[in-house]
């Protein structure tokens, strides 16, 4: 059985769920979510950022920080 199929289906469902939101809207939702209440948003933000070579992490102020991993020597 192909293990990728369920993941791709789940990722597609998450992408559809947030298709109406901009990246900034997604980040605002993550910043405002209670601890660990942002899983779907994180999956979608990861997908969007990966497509343009970026990633994110929490800043010291518990806010989403977008960065280029190549510029920070993270790859």
N, CA, C, O and CB atoms as a CASP TS submission, in Angstrom:
PFRMAT TS
TARGET T0000
AUTHOR 0000-0000-0000
METHOD Language model
MODEL 1
PARENT N/A
ATOM      1  N   UNK     1       0.838  -1.182   0.000  1.00  0.00           N
ATOM      2  CA  UNK     1       0.000   0.000   0.000  1.00  0.00           C
ATOM      3  C   UNK     1       0.885   1.248   0.000  1.00  0.00           C
ATOM      4  O   UNK     1       1.915   1.280   0.673  1.00  0.00           O
ATOM      5  CB  UNK     1      -0.954  -0.003   1.219  1.00  0.00           C
ATOM      6  N   UNK     2       0.501   2.230  -0.721  1.00  0.00           N
ATOM      7  CA  UNK     2       1.267   3.464  -0.837  1.00  0.00           C
ATOM      8  C   UNK     2       1.005   4.372   0.353  1.00  0.00           C
ATOM      9  O   UNK     2      -0.118   4.842   0.537  1.00  0.00           O
ATOM     10  CB  UNK     2       0.927   4.186  -2.141  1.00  0.00           C
ATOM     11  N   UNK     3       2.039   4.628   1.173  1.00  0.00           N
ATOM     12  CA  UNK     3       1.882   5.455   2.356  1.00  0.00           C
ATOM     13  C   UNK     3       1.767   6.939   2.005  1.00  0.00           C
ATOM     14  O   UNK     3       1.240   7.715   2.802  1.00  0.00           O
ATOM     15  CB  UNK     3       3.047   5.234   3.298  1.00  0.00           C
ATOM     16  N   UNK     4       2.248   7.346   0.837  1.00  0.00           N
ATOM     17  CA  UNK     4       2.186   8.735   0.441  1.00  0.00           C
ATOM     18  C   UNK     4       0.757   9.176   0.115  1.00  0.00           C
ATOM     19  O   UNK     4       0.416  10.342   0.316  1.00  0.00           O
ATOM     20  CB  UNK     4       3.085   8.968  -0.748  1.00  0.00           C
ATOM     21  N   UNK     5      -0.070   8.278  -0.377  1.00  0.00           N
ATOM     22  CA  UNK     5      -1.418   8.660  -0.793  1.00  0.00           C
ATOM     23  C   UNK     5      -2.216   9.308   0.331  1.00  0.00           C
ATOM     24  O   UNK     5      -2.784  10.377   0.107  1.00  0.00           O
ATOM     25  CB  UNK     5      -2.161   7.449  -1.306  1.00  0.00           C
ATOM     26  N   UNK     6      -2.293   8.726   1.533  1.00  0.00           N
ATOM     27  CA  UNK     6      -3.058   9.392   2.594  1.00  0.00           C
ATOM     28  C   UNK     6      -2.488  10.767   2.945  1.00  0.00           C
ATOM     29  O   UNK     6      -3.240  11.715   3.173  1.00  0.00           O
ATOM     30  CB  UNK     6      -3.086   8.518   3.841  1.00  0.00           C
ATOM     31  N   UNK     7      -1.173  10.869   2.988  1.00  0.00           N
ATOM     32  CA  UNK     7      -0.573  12.153   3.323  1.00  0.00           C
ATOM     33  C   UNK     7      -0.900  13.191   2.261  1.00  0.00           C
ATOM     34  O   UNK     7      -1.269  14.320   2.586  1.00  0.00           O
ATOM     35  CB  UNK     7       0.942  12.013   3.478  1.00  0.00           C
ATOM     36  N   UNK     8      -0.768  12.816   1.000  1.00  0.00           N
ATOM     37  CA  UNK     8      -1.082  13.756  -0.066  1.00  0.00           C
ATOM     38  C   UNK     8      -2.544  14.176  -0.007  1.00  0.00           C
ATOM     39  O   UNK     8      -2.867  15.341  -0.239  1.00  0.00           O
ATOM     40  CB  UNK     8      -0.763  13.143  -1.427  1.00  0.00           C
ATOM     41  N   UNK     9      -3.422  13.239   0.301  1.00  0.00           N
ATOM     42  CA  UNK     9      -4.839  13.547   0.422  1.00  0.00           C
ATOM     43  C   UNK     9      -5.063  14.503   1.591  1.00  0.00           C
ATOM     44  O   UNK     9      -5.811  15.472   1.458  1.00  0.00           O
ATOM     45  CB  UNK     9      -5.665  12.256   0.608  1.00  0.00           C
ATOM     46  N   UNK    10      -4.427  14.247   2.728  1.00  0.00           N
ATOM     47  CA  UNK    10      -4.556  15.121   3.886  1.00  0.00           C
ATOM     48  C   UNK    10      -3.997  16.504   3.573  1.00  0.00           C
ATOM     49  O   UNK    10      -4.617  17.514   3.906  1.00  0.00           O
ATOM     50  CB  UNK    10      -3.839  14.515   5.104  1.00  0.00           C
ATOM     51  N   UNK    11      -2.836  16.557   2.940  1.00  0.00           N
ATOM     52  CA  UNK    11      -2.256  17.845   2.567  1.00  0.00           C
ATOM     53  C   UNK    11      -3.171  18.597   1.601  1.00  0.00           C
ATOM     54  O   UNK    11      -3.296  19.818   1.691  1.00  0.00           O
ATOM     55  CB  UNK    11      -0.870  17.645   1.938  1.00  0.00           C
ATOM     56  N   UNK    12      -3.799  17.890   0.695  1.00  0.00           N
ATOM     57  CA  UNK    12      -4.740  18.524  -0.237  1.00  0.00           C
ATOM     58  C   UNK    12      -5.941  19.090   0.510  1.00  0.00           C
ATOM     59  O   UNK    12      -6.407  20.187   0.201  1.00  0.00           O
ATOM     60  CB  UNK    12      -5.209  17.516  -1.303  1.00  0.00           C
ATOM     61  N   UNK    13      -6.441  18.347   1.487  1.00  0.00           N
ATOM     62  CA  UNK    13      -7.574  18.825   2.279  1.00  0.00           C
ATOM     63  C   UNK    13      -7.198  20.071   3.077  1.00  0.00           C
ATOM     64  O   UNK    13      -7.982  21.015   3.182  1.00  0.00           O
ATOM     65  CB  UNK    13      -8.067  17.722   3.224  1.00  0.00           C
ATOM     66  N   UNK    14      -6.000  20.062   3.632  1.00  0.00           N
ATOM     67  CA  UNK    14      -5.538  21.222   4.400  1.00  0.00           C
ATOM     68  C   UNK    14      -5.357  22.423   3.475  1.00  0.00           C
ATOM     69  O   UNK    14      -5.737  23.539   3.829  1.00  0.00           O
ATOM     70  CB  UNK    14      -4.211  20.901   5.136  1.00  0.00           C
ATOM     71  N   UNK    15      -4.779  22.203   2.292  1.00  0.00           N
ATOM     72  CA  UNK    15      -4.599  23.294   1.330  1.00  0.00           C
ATOM     73  C   UNK    15      -5.944  23.900   0.946  1.00  0.00           C
ATOM     74  O   UNK    15      -6.069  25.122   0.859  1.00  0.00           O
ATOM     75  CB  UNK    15      -3.866  22.792   0.073  1.00  0.00           C
ATOM     76  N   UNK    16      -6.947  23.062   0.715  1.00  0.00           N
ATOM     77  CA  UNK    16      -8.292  23.550   0.392  1.00  0.00           C
ATOM     78  C   UNK    16      -8.881  24.349   1.542  1.00  0.00           C
ATOM     79  O   UNK    16      -9.508  25.388   1.335  1.00  0.00           O
ATOM     80  CB  UNK    16      -9.214  22.383   0.047  1.00  0.00           C
ATOM     81  N   UNK    17      -8.670  23.852   2.758  1.00  0.00           N
ATOM     82  CA  UNK    17      -9.217  24.500   3.957  1.00  0.00           C
ATOM     83  C   UNK    17      -8.721  25.939   4.095  1.00  0.00           C
ATOM     84  O   UNK    17      -9.456  26.813   4.555  1.00  0.00           O
ATOM     85  CB  UNK    17      -8.842  23.699   5.211  1.00  0.00           C
ATOM     86  N   UNK    18      -7.469  26.182   3.693  1.00  0.00           N
ATOM     87  CA  UNK    18      -6.869  27.499   3.878  1.00  0.00           C
ATOM     88  C   UNK    18      -6.659  28.266   2.574  1.00  0.00           C
ATOM     89  O   UNK    18      -5.986  29.297   2.572  1.00  0.00           O
ATOM     90  CB  UNK    18      -5.558  27.354   4.582  1.00  0.00           C
ATOM     91  N   UNK    19      -7.214  27.790   1.479  1.00  0.00           N
ATOM     92  CA  UNK    19      -7.003  28.419   0.174  1.00  0.00           C
ATOM     93  C   UNK    19      -7.446  29.880   0.153  1.00  0.00           C
ATOM     94  O   UNK    19      -6.881  30.689  -0.582  1.00  0.00           O
ATOM     95  CB  UNK    19      -7.747  27.647  -0.898  1.00  0.00           C
ATOM     96  N   UNK    20      -8.438  30.215   0.943  1.00  0.00           N
ATOM     97  CA  UNK    20      -8.961  31.583   0.961  1.00  0.00           C
ATOM     98  C   UNK    20      -8.117  32.535   1.806  1.00  0.00           C
ATOM     99  O   UNK    20      -8.365  33.740   1.800  1.00  0.00           O
ATOM    100  CB  UNK    20     -10.379  31.579   1.478  1.00  0.00           C
ATOM    101  N   UNK    21      -7.125  32.020   2.533  1.00  0.00           N
ATOM    102  CA  UNK    21      -6.294  32.845   3.405  1.00  0.00           C
ATOM    103  C   UNK    21      -4.957  33.178   2.753  1.00  0.00           C
ATOM    104  O   UNK    21      -4.368  32.350   2.057  1.00  0.00           O
ATOM    105  CB  UNK    21      -6.061  32.137   4.735  1.00  0.00           C
ATOM    106  N   UNK    22      -4.496  34.378   2.983  1.00  0.00           N
ATOM    107  CA  UNK    22      -3.161  34.758   2.543  1.00  0.00           C
ATOM    108  C   UNK    22      -2.138  34.182   3.516  1.00  0.00           C
ATOM    109  O   UNK    22      -2.500  33.685   4.583  1.00  0.00           O
ATOM    110  CB  UNK    22      -3.023  36.303   2.442  1.00  0.00           C
ATOM    111  N   UNK    23      -0.875  34.250   3.152  1.00  0.00           N
ATOM    112  CA  UNK    23       0.176  33.801   4.073  1.00  0.00           C
ATOM    113  C   UNK    23       0.117  34.605   5.373  1.00  0.00           C
ATOM    114  O   UNK    23       0.263  34.047   6.461  1.00  0.00           O
ATOM    115  CB  UNK    23       1.578  33.938   3.416  1.00  0.00           C
ATOM    116  N   UNK    24      -0.094  35.907   5.256  1.00  0.00           N
ATOM    117  CA  UNK    24      -0.176  36.766   6.446  1.00  0.00           C
ATOM    118  C   UNK    24      -1.341  36.363   7.342  1.00  0.00           C
ATOM    119  O   UNK    24      -1.215  36.371   8.567  1.00  0.00           O
ATOM    120  CB  UNK    24      -0.319  38.237   6.036  1.00  0.00           C
ATOM    121  N   UNK    25      -2.484  36.009   6.734  1.00  0.00           N
ATOM    122  CA  UNK    25      -3.630  35.552   7.515  1.00  0.00           C
ATOM    123  C   UNK    25      -3.305  34.254   8.256  1.00  0.00           C
ATOM    124  O   UNK    25      -3.656  34.088   9.424  1.00  0.00           O
ATOM    125  CB  UNK    25      -4.851  35.351   6.605  1.00  0.00           C
ATOM    126  N   UNK    26      -2.637  33.349   7.566  1.00  0.00           N
ATOM    127  CA  UNK    26      -2.241  32.085   8.192  1.00  0.00           C
ATOM    128  C   UNK    26      -1.322  32.341   9.385  1.00  0.00           C
ATOM    129  O   UNK    26      -1.483  31.732  10.442  1.00  0.00           O
ATOM    130  CB  UNK    26      -1.542  31.168   7.167  1.00  0.00           C
ATOM    131  N   UNK    27      -0.373  33.232   9.213  1.00  0.00           N
ATOM    132  CA  UNK    27       0.575  33.558  10.283  1.00  0.00           C
ATOM    133  C   UNK    27      -0.161  34.199  11.456  1.00  0.00           C
ATOM    134  O   UNK    27       0.129  33.888  12.611  1.00  0.00           O
ATOM    135  CB  UNK    27       1.690  34.504   9.762  1.00  0.00           C
ATOM    136  N   UNK    28      -1.109  35.088  11.172  1.00  0.00           N
ATOM    137  CA  UNK    28      -1.891  35.701  12.255  1.00  0.00           C
ATOM    138  C   UNK    28      -2.655  34.640  13.045  1.00  0.00           C
ATOM    139  O   UNK    28      -2.737  34.712  14.271  1.00  0.00           O
ATOM    140  CB  UNK    28      -2.873  36.744  11.687  1.00  0.00           C
ATOM    141  N   UNK    29      -3.210  33.661  12.339  1.00  0.00           N
ATOM    142  CA  UNK    29      -3.934  32.582  13.018  1.00  0.00           C
ATOM    143  C   UNK    29      -2.996  31.772  13.914  1.00  0.00           C
ATOM    144  O   UNK    29      -3.347  31.413  15.038  1.00  0.00           O
ATOM    145  CB  UNK    29      -4.609  31.657  11.988  1.00  0.00           C
ATOM    146  N   UNK    30      -1.798  31.491  13.397  1.00  0.00           N
ATOM    147  CA  UNK    30      -0.829  30.727  14.191  1.00  0.00           C
ATOM    148  C   UNK    30      -0.378  31.519  15.411  1.00  0.00           C
ATOM    149  O   UNK    30      -0.265  30.964  16.504  1.00  0.00           O
ATOM    150  CB  UNK    30       0.388  30.346  13.333  1.00  0.00           C
ATOM    151  N   UNK    31      -0.122  32.810  15.232  1.00  0.00           N
ATOM    152  CA  UNK    31       0.320  33.640  16.347  1.00  0.00           C
ATOM    153  C   UNK    31      -0.743  33.753  17.437  1.00  0.00           C
ATOM    154  O   UNK    31      -0.418  33.887  18.617  1.00  0.00           O
ATOM    155  CB  UNK    31       0.692  35.023  15.848  1.00  0.00           C
ATOM    156  N   UNK    32      -2.005  33.698  17.040  1.00  0.00           N
ATOM    157  CA  UNK    32      -3.099  33.859  17.991  1.00  0.00           C
ATOM    158  C   UNK    32      -3.590  32.531  18.583  1.00  0.00           C
ATOM    159  O   UNK    32      -4.362  32.533  19.543  1.00  0.00           O
ATOM    160  CB  UNK    32      -4.247  34.562  17.318  1.00  0.00           C
ATOM    161  N   UNK    33      -3.157  31.416  18.029  1.00  0.00           N
ATOM    162  CA  UNK    33      -3.654  30.101  18.471  1.00  0.00           C
ATOM    163  C   UNK    33      -3.094  29.729  19.843  1.00  0.00           C
ATOM    164  O   UNK    33      -1.982  30.120  20.200  1.00  0.00           O
ATOM    165  CB  UNK    33      -3.283  29.014  17.442  1.00  0.00           C
ATOM    166  N   UNK    34      -3.880  28.970  20.605  1.00  0.00           N
ATOM    167  CA  UNK    34      -3.338  28.454  21.864  1.00  0.00           C
ATOM    168  C   UNK    34      -2.218  27.463  21.570  1.00  0.00           C
ATOM    169  O   UNK    34      -2.098  26.976  20.446  1.00  0.00           O
ATOM    170  CB  UNK    34      -4.452  27.782  22.715  1.00  0.00           C
ATOM    171  N   UNK    35      -1.409  27.168  22.563  1.00  0.00           N
ATOM    172  CA  UNK    35      -0.314  26.214  22.377  1.00  0.00           C
ATOM    173  C   UNK    35      -0.789  24.963  21.663  1.00  0.00           C
ATOM    174  O   UNK    35      -1.780  24.344  22.051  1.00  0.00           O
ATOM    175  CB  UNK    35       0.304  25.842  23.721  1.00  0.00           C
ATOM    176  N   UNK    36      -0.074  24.604  20.623  1.00  0.00           N
ATOM    177  CA  UNK    36      -0.325  23.404  19.830  1.00  0.00           C
ATOM    178  C   UNK    36      -1.700  23.402  19.160  1.00  0.00           C
ATOM    179  O   UNK    36      -2.214  22.340  18.809  1.00  0.00           O
ATOM    180  CB  UNK    36      -0.192  22.185  20.703  1.00  0.00           C
ATOM    181  N   UNK    37      -2.293  24.571  18.982  1.00  0.00           N
ATOM    182  CA  UNK    37      -3.583  24.673  18.316  1.00  0.00           C
ATOM    183  C   UNK    37      -3.465  25.159  16.892  1.00  0.00           C
ATOM    184  O   UNK    37      -4.416  25.715  16.343  1.00  0.00           O
ATOM    185  CB  UNK    37      -4.483  25.585  19.079  1.00  0.00           C
ATOM    186  N   UNK    38      -2.307  24.955  16.285  1.00  0.00           N
ATOM    187  CA  UNK    38      -2.053  25.517  14.959  1.00  0.00           C
ATOM    188  C   UNK    38      -1.499  24.464  13.997  1.00  0.00           C
ATOM    189  O   UNK    38      -0.841  24.817  13.018  1.00  0.00           O
ATOM    190  CB  UNK    38      -1.080  26.692  15.063  1.00  0.00           C
ATOM    191  N   UNK    39      -1.749  23.201  14.254  1.00  0.00           N
ATOM    192  CA  UNK    39      -1.151  22.126  13.447  1.00  0.00           C
ATOM    193  C   UNK    39      -1.483  22.236  11.961  1.00  0.00           C
ATOM    194  O   UNK    39      -0.578  22.191  11.128  1.00  0.00           O
ATOM    195  CB  UNK    39      -1.615  20.783  13.961  1.00  0.00           C
ATOM    196  N   UNK    40      -2.753  22.379  11.614  1.00  0.00           N
ATOM    197  CA  UNK    40      -3.132  22.447  10.204  1.00  0.00           C
ATOM    198  C   UNK    40      -2.540  23.686   9.545  1.00  0.00           C
ATOM    199  O   UNK    40      -2.062  23.625   8.412  1.00  0.00           O
ATOM    200  CB  UNK    40      -4.660  22.448  10.057  1.00  0.00           C
ATOM    201  N   UNK    41      -2.571  24.815  10.260  1.00  0.00           N
ATOM    202  CA  UNK    41      -1.997  26.035   9.712  1.00  0.00           C
ATOM    203  C   UNK    41      -0.498  25.863   9.469  1.00  0.00           C
ATOM    204  O   UNK    41       0.020  26.340   8.459  1.00  0.00           O
ATOM    205  CB  UNK    41      -2.254  27.218  10.654  1.00  0.00           C
ATOM    206  N   UNK    42       0.195  25.196  10.371  1.00  0.00           N
ATOM    207  CA  UNK    42       1.642  24.970  10.214  1.00  0.00           C
ATOM    208  C   UNK    42       1.930  24.096   9.004  1.00  0.00           C
ATOM    209  O   UNK    42       2.888  24.353   8.275  1.00  0.00           O
ATOM    210  CB  UNK    42       2.228  24.320  11.478  1.00  0.00           C
ATOM    211  N   UNK    43       1.128  23.080   8.781  1.00  0.00           N
ATOM    212  CA  UNK    43       1.305  22.216   7.612  1.00  0.00           C
ATOM    213  C   UNK    43       1.159  23.040   6.333  1.00  0.00           C
ATOM    214  O   UNK    43       1.963  22.916   5.409  1.00  0.00           O
ATOM    215  CB  UNK    43       0.278  21.048   7.628  1.00  0.00           C
ATOM    216  N   UNK    44       0.131  23.878   6.292  1.00  0.00           N
ATOM    217  CA  UNK    44      -0.100  24.692   5.104  1.00  0.00           C
ATOM    218  C   UNK    44       0.999  25.731   4.919  1.00  0.00           C
ATOM    219  O   UNK    44       1.465  25.939   3.799  1.00  0.00           O
ATOM    220  CB  UNK    44      -1.457  25.379   5.191  1.00  0.00           C
ATOM    221  N   UNK    45       1.421  26.386   5.996  1.00  0.00           N
ATOM    222  CA  UNK    45       2.491  27.366   5.874  1.00  0.00           C
ATOM    223  C   UNK    45       3.783  26.696   5.422  1.00  0.00           C
ATOM    224  O   UNK    45       4.503  27.244   4.588  1.00  0.00           O
ATOM    225  CB  UNK    45       2.706  28.096   7.205  1.00  0.00           C
ATOM    226  N   UNK    46       4.084  25.522   5.962  1.00  0.00           N
ATOM    227  CA  UNK    46       5.268  24.768   5.518  1.00  0.00           C
ATOM    228  C   UNK    46       5.203  24.483   4.024  1.00  0.00           C
ATOM    229  O   UNK    46       6.194  24.648   3.313  1.00  0.00           O
ATOM    230  CB  UNK    46       5.393  23.445   6.298  1.00  0.00           C
ATOM    231  N   UNK    47       4.036  24.055   3.549  1.00  0.00           N
ATOM    232  CA  UNK    47       3.870  23.730   2.129  1.00  0.00           C
ATOM    233  C   UNK    47       4.108  24.972   1.266  1.00  0.00           C
ATOM    234  O   UNK    47       4.827  24.915   0.269  1.00  0.00           O
ATOM    235  CB  UNK    47       2.454  23.155   1.864  1.00  0.00           C
ATOM    236  N   UNK    48       3.508  26.072   1.651  1.00  0.00           N
ATOM    237  CA  UNK    48       3.645  27.303   0.870  1.00  0.00           C
ATOM    238  C   UNK    48       5.079  27.822   0.869  1.00  0.00           C
ATOM    239  O   UNK    48       5.603  28.204  -0.177  1.00  0.00           O
ATOM    240  CB  UNK    48       2.713  28.376   1.415  1.00  0.00           C
ATOM    241  N   UNK    49       5.702  27.834   2.021  1.00  0.00           N
ATOM    242  CA  UNK    49       7.057  28.364   2.118  1.00  0.00           C
ATOM    243  C   UNK    49       8.070  27.469   1.420  1.00  0.00           C
ATOM    244  O   UNK    49       9.011  27.959   0.795  1.00  0.00           O
ATOM    245  CB  UNK    49       7.445  28.542   3.570  1.00  0.00           C
ATOM    246  N   UNK    50       7.878  26.155   1.525  1.00  0.00           N
ATOM    247  CA  UNK    50       8.800  25.225   0.862  1.00  0.00           C
ATOM    248  C   UNK    50       8.824  25.475  -0.647  1.00  0.00           C
ATOM    249  O   UNK    50       9.867  25.344  -1.288  1.00  0.00           O
ATOM    250  CB  UNK    50       8.396  23.762   1.153  1.00  0.00           C
ATOM    251  N   UNK    51       7.686  25.830  -1.199  1.00  0.00           N
ATOM    252  CA  UNK    51       7.594  26.078  -2.643  1.00  0.00           C
ATOM    253  C   UNK    51       8.463  27.248  -3.098  1.00  0.00           C
ATOM    254  O   UNK    51       8.831  27.333  -4.269  1.00  0.00           O
ATOM    255  CB  UNK    51       6.153  26.341  -3.029  1.00  0.00           C
ATOM    256  N   UNK    52       8.793  28.158  -2.161  1.00  0.00           N
ATOM    257  CA  UNK    52       9.620  29.317  -2.512  1.00  0.00           C
ATOM    258  C   UNK    52      10.961  29.311  -1.786  1.00  0.00           C
ATOM    259  O   UNK    52      11.661  30.324  -1.758  1.00  0.00           O
ATOM    260  CB  UNK    52       8.876  30.602  -2.195  1.00  0.00           C
ATOM    261  N   UNK    53      11.317  28.173  -1.200  1.00  0.00           N
ATOM    262  CA  UNK    53      12.632  28.015  -0.579  1.00  0.00           C
ATOM    263  C   UNK    53      12.793  28.658   0.791  1.00  0.00           C
ATOM    264  O   UNK    53      13.912  28.923   1.230  1.00  0.00           O
ATOM    265  CB  UNK    53      13.650  28.568  -1.473  1.00  0.00           C
ATOM    266  N   UNK    54      11.677  28.907   1.465  1.00  0.00           N
ATOM    267  CA  UNK    54      11.728  29.506   2.798  1.00  0.00           C
ATOM    268  C   UNK    54      11.220  28.535   3.849  1.00  0.00           C
ATOM    269  O   UNK    54      10.697  27.472   3.516  1.00  0.00           O
ATOM    270  CB  UNK    54      10.913  30.797   2.839  1.00  0.00           C
ATOM    271  N   UNK    55      11.369  28.891   5.092  1.00  0.00           N
ATOM    272  CA  UNK    55      10.821  28.104   6.192  1.00  0.00           C
ATOM    273  C   UNK    55      10.471  29.064   7.318  1.00  0.00           C
ATOM    274  O   UNK    55      10.610  30.277   7.160  1.00  0.00           O
ATOM    275  CB  UNK    55      11.829  27.001   6.674  1.00  0.00           C
ATOM    276  N   UNK    56      10.022  28.543   8.447  1.00  0.00           N
ATOM    277  CA  UNK    56       9.654  29.396   9.568  1.00  0.00           C
ATOM    278  C   UNK    56      10.059  28.743  10.872  1.00  0.00           C
ATOM    279  O   UNK    56      10.345  27.547  10.933  1.00  0.00           O
ATOM    280  CB  UNK    56       8.150  29.689   9.561  1.00  0.00           C
ATOM    281  N   UNK    57      10.078  29.563  11.920  1.00  0.00           N
ATOM    282  CA  UNK    57      10.283  29.073  13.283  1.00  0.00           C
ATOM    283  C   UNK    57       9.645  30.088  14.210  1.00  0.00           C
ATOM    284  O   UNK    57       9.276  31.187  13.797  1.00  0.00           O
ATOM    285  CB  UNK    57      11.815  28.863  13.617  1.00  0.00           C
ATOM    286  N   UNK    58       9.521  29.700  15.468  1.00  0.00           N
ATOM    287  CA  UNK    58       9.004  30.633  16.460  1.00  0.00           C
ATOM    288  C   UNK    58      10.116  31.583  16.866  1.00  0.00           C
ATOM    289  O   UNK    58      11.249  31.155  17.087  1.00  0.00           O
ATOM    290  CB  UNK    58       8.437  29.883  17.694  1.00  0.00           C
ATOM    291  N   UNK    59       9.804  32.867  16.965  1.00  0.00           N
ATOM    292  CA  UNK    59      10.770  33.850  17.434  1.00  0.00           C
ATOM    293  C   UNK    59      10.821  33.795  18.964  1.00  0.00           C
ATOM    294  O   UNK    59      10.043  33.073  19.588  1.00  0.00           O
ATOM    295  CB  UNK    59      10.401  35.285  16.934  1.00  0.00           C
ATOM    296  N   UNK    60      11.724  34.548  19.554  1.00  0.00           N
ATOM    297  CA  UNK    60      11.820  34.575  21.018  1.00  0.00           C
ATOM    298  C   UNK    60      10.579  35.196  21.650  1.00  0.00           C
ATOM    299  O   UNK    60      10.356  35.055  22.853  1.00  0.00           O
ATOM    300  CB  UNK    60      13.065  35.349  21.452  1.00  0.00           C
ATOM    301  N   UNK    61       9.775  35.880  20.847  1.00  0.00           N
ATOM    302  CA  UNK    61       8.523  36.473  21.344  1.00  0.00           C
ATOM    303  C   UNK    61       7.311  35.613  20.996  1.00  0.00           C
ATOM    304  O   UNK    61       6.176  36.087  21.024  1.00  0.00           O
ATOM    305  CB  UNK    61       8.339  37.880  20.767  1.00  0.00           C
ATOM    306  N   UNK    62       7.561  34.346  20.668  1.00  0.00           N
ATOM    307  CA  UNK    62       6.503  33.401  20.303  1.00  0.00           C
ATOM    308  C   UNK    62       5.642  33.895  19.144  1.00  0.00           C
ATOM    309  O   UNK    62       4.414  33.820  19.179  1.00  0.00           O
ATOM    310  CB  UNK    62       5.625  33.129  21.501  1.00  0.00           C
ATOM    311  N   UNK    63       6.314  34.395  18.134  1.00  0.00           N
ATOM    312  CA  UNK    63       5.674  34.815  16.903  1.00  0.00           C
ATOM    313  C   UNK    63       6.372  34.092  15.756  1.00  0.00           C
ATOM    314  O   UNK    63       7.556  33.769  15.842  1.00  0.00           O
ATOM    315  CB  UNK    63       5.733  36.372  16.727  1.00  0.00           C
ATOM    316  N   UNK    64       5.627  33.843  14.683  1.00  0.00           N
ATOM    317  CA  UNK    64       6.197  33.186  13.505  1.00  0.00           C
ATOM    318  C   UNK    64       7.239  34.092  12.871  1.00  0.00           C
ATOM    319  O   UNK    64       7.000  35.277  12.639  1.00  0.00           O
ATOM    320  CB  UNK    64       5.093  32.829  12.478  1.00  0.00           C
ATOM    321  N   UNK    65       8.390  33.513  12.598  1.00  0.00           N
ATOM    322  CA  UNK    65       9.492  34.227  11.944  1.00  0.00           C
ATOM    323  C   UNK    65       9.825  33.476  10.656  1.00  0.00           C
ATOM    324  O   UNK    65      10.211  32.308  10.702  1.00  0.00           O
ATOM    325  CB  UNK    65      10.760  34.338  12.889  1.00  0.00           C
ATOM    326  N   UNK    66       9.678  34.136   9.515  1.00  0.00           N
ATOM    327  CA  UNK    66       9.981  33.545   8.212  1.00  0.00           C
ATOM    328  C   UNK    66      11.451  33.819   7.902  1.00  0.00           C
ATOM    329  O   UNK    66      11.938  34.929   8.115  1.00  0.00           O
ATOM    330  CB  UNK    66       9.044  34.124   7.086  1.00  0.00           C
ATOM    331  N   UNK    67      12.158  32.804   7.397  1.00  0.00           N
ATOM    332  CA  UNK    67      13.557  33.013   7.048  1.00  0.00           C
ATOM    333  C   UNK    67      13.977  32.098   5.912  1.00  0.00           C
ATOM    334  O   UNK    67      13.314  31.110   5.596  1.00  0.00           O
ATOM    335  CB  UNK    67      14.450  32.787   8.261  1.00  0.00           C
ATOM    336  N   UNK    68      15.097  32.460   5.313  1.00  0.00           N
ATOM    337  CA  UNK    68      15.707  31.682   4.237  1.00  0.00           C
ATOM    338  C   UNK    68      16.781  30.801   4.861  1.00  0.00           C
ATOM    339  O   UNK    68      17.805  31.318   5.308  1.00  0.00           O
ATOM    340  CB  UNK    68      16.307  32.611   3.115  1.00  0.00           C
ATOM    341  N   UNK    69      16.580  29.489   4.903  1.00  0.00           N
ATOM    342  CA  UNK    69      17.550  28.611   5.549  1.00  0.00           C
ATOM    343  C   UNK    69      18.925  28.640   4.907  1.00  0.00           C
ATOM    344  O   UNK    69      19.922  28.411   5.592  1.00  0.00           O
ATOM    345  CB  UNK    69      17.039  27.216   5.543  1.00  0.00           C
ATOM    346  N   UNK    70      19.009  28.917   3.608  1.00  0.00           N
ATOM    347  CA  UNK    70      20.319  28.981   2.949  1.00  0.00           C
ATOM    348  C   UNK    70      21.119  30.172   3.446  1.00  0.00           C
ATOM    349  O   UNK    70      22.336  30.076   3.603  1.00  0.00           O
ATOM    350  CB  UNK    70      20.154  29.062   1.427  1.00  0.00           C
ATOM    351  N   UNK    71      20.462  31.278   3.694  1.00  0.00           N
ATOM    352  CA  UNK    71      21.166  32.456   4.194  1.00  0.00           C
ATOM    353  C   UNK    71      21.655  32.259   5.624  1.00  0.00           C
ATOM    354  O   UNK    71      22.631  32.882   6.043  1.00  0.00           O
ATOM    355  CB  UNK    71      20.263  33.676   4.122  1.00  0.00           C
ATOM    356  N   UNK    72      20.980  31.398   6.366  1.00  0.00           N
ATOM    357  CA  UNK    72      21.375  31.157   7.753  1.00  0.00           C
ATOM    358  C   UNK    72      22.210  29.893   7.908  1.00  0.00           C
ATOM    359  O   UNK    72      22.507  29.484   9.030  1.00  0.00           O
ATOM    360  CB  UNK    72      20.148  31.065   8.632  1.00  0.00           C
ATOM    361  N   UNK    73      22.593  29.264   6.792  1.00  0.00           N
ATOM    362  CA  UNK    73      23.416  28.065   6.841  1.00  0.00           C
ATOM    363  C   UNK    73      22.715  26.873   7.464  1.00  0.00           C
ATOM    364  O   UNK    73      23.353  26.033   8.099  1.00  0.00           O
ATOM    365  CB  UNK    73      24.663  28.348   7.594  1.00  0.00           C
ATOM    366  N   UNK    74      21.417  26.796   7.287  1.00  0.00           N
ATOM    367  CA  UNK    74      20.619  25.740   7.910  1.00  0.00           C
ATOM    368  C   UNK    74      20.415  24.532   7.014  1.00  0.00           C
ATOM    369  O   UNK    74      19.897  23.514   7.474  1.00  0.00           O
ATOM    370  CB  UNK    74      19.286  26.284   8.312  1.00  0.00           C
ATOM    371  N   UNK    75      20.804  24.612   5.752  1.00  0.00           N
ATOM    372  CA  UNK    75      20.563  23.482   4.853  1.00  0.00           C
ATOM    373  C   UNK    75      21.713  22.549   4.801  1.00  0.00           C
ATOM    374  O   UNK    75      21.663  21.547   4.088  1.00  0.00           O
ATOM    375  CB  UNK    75      20.258  23.954   3.482  1.00  0.00           C
TER
END
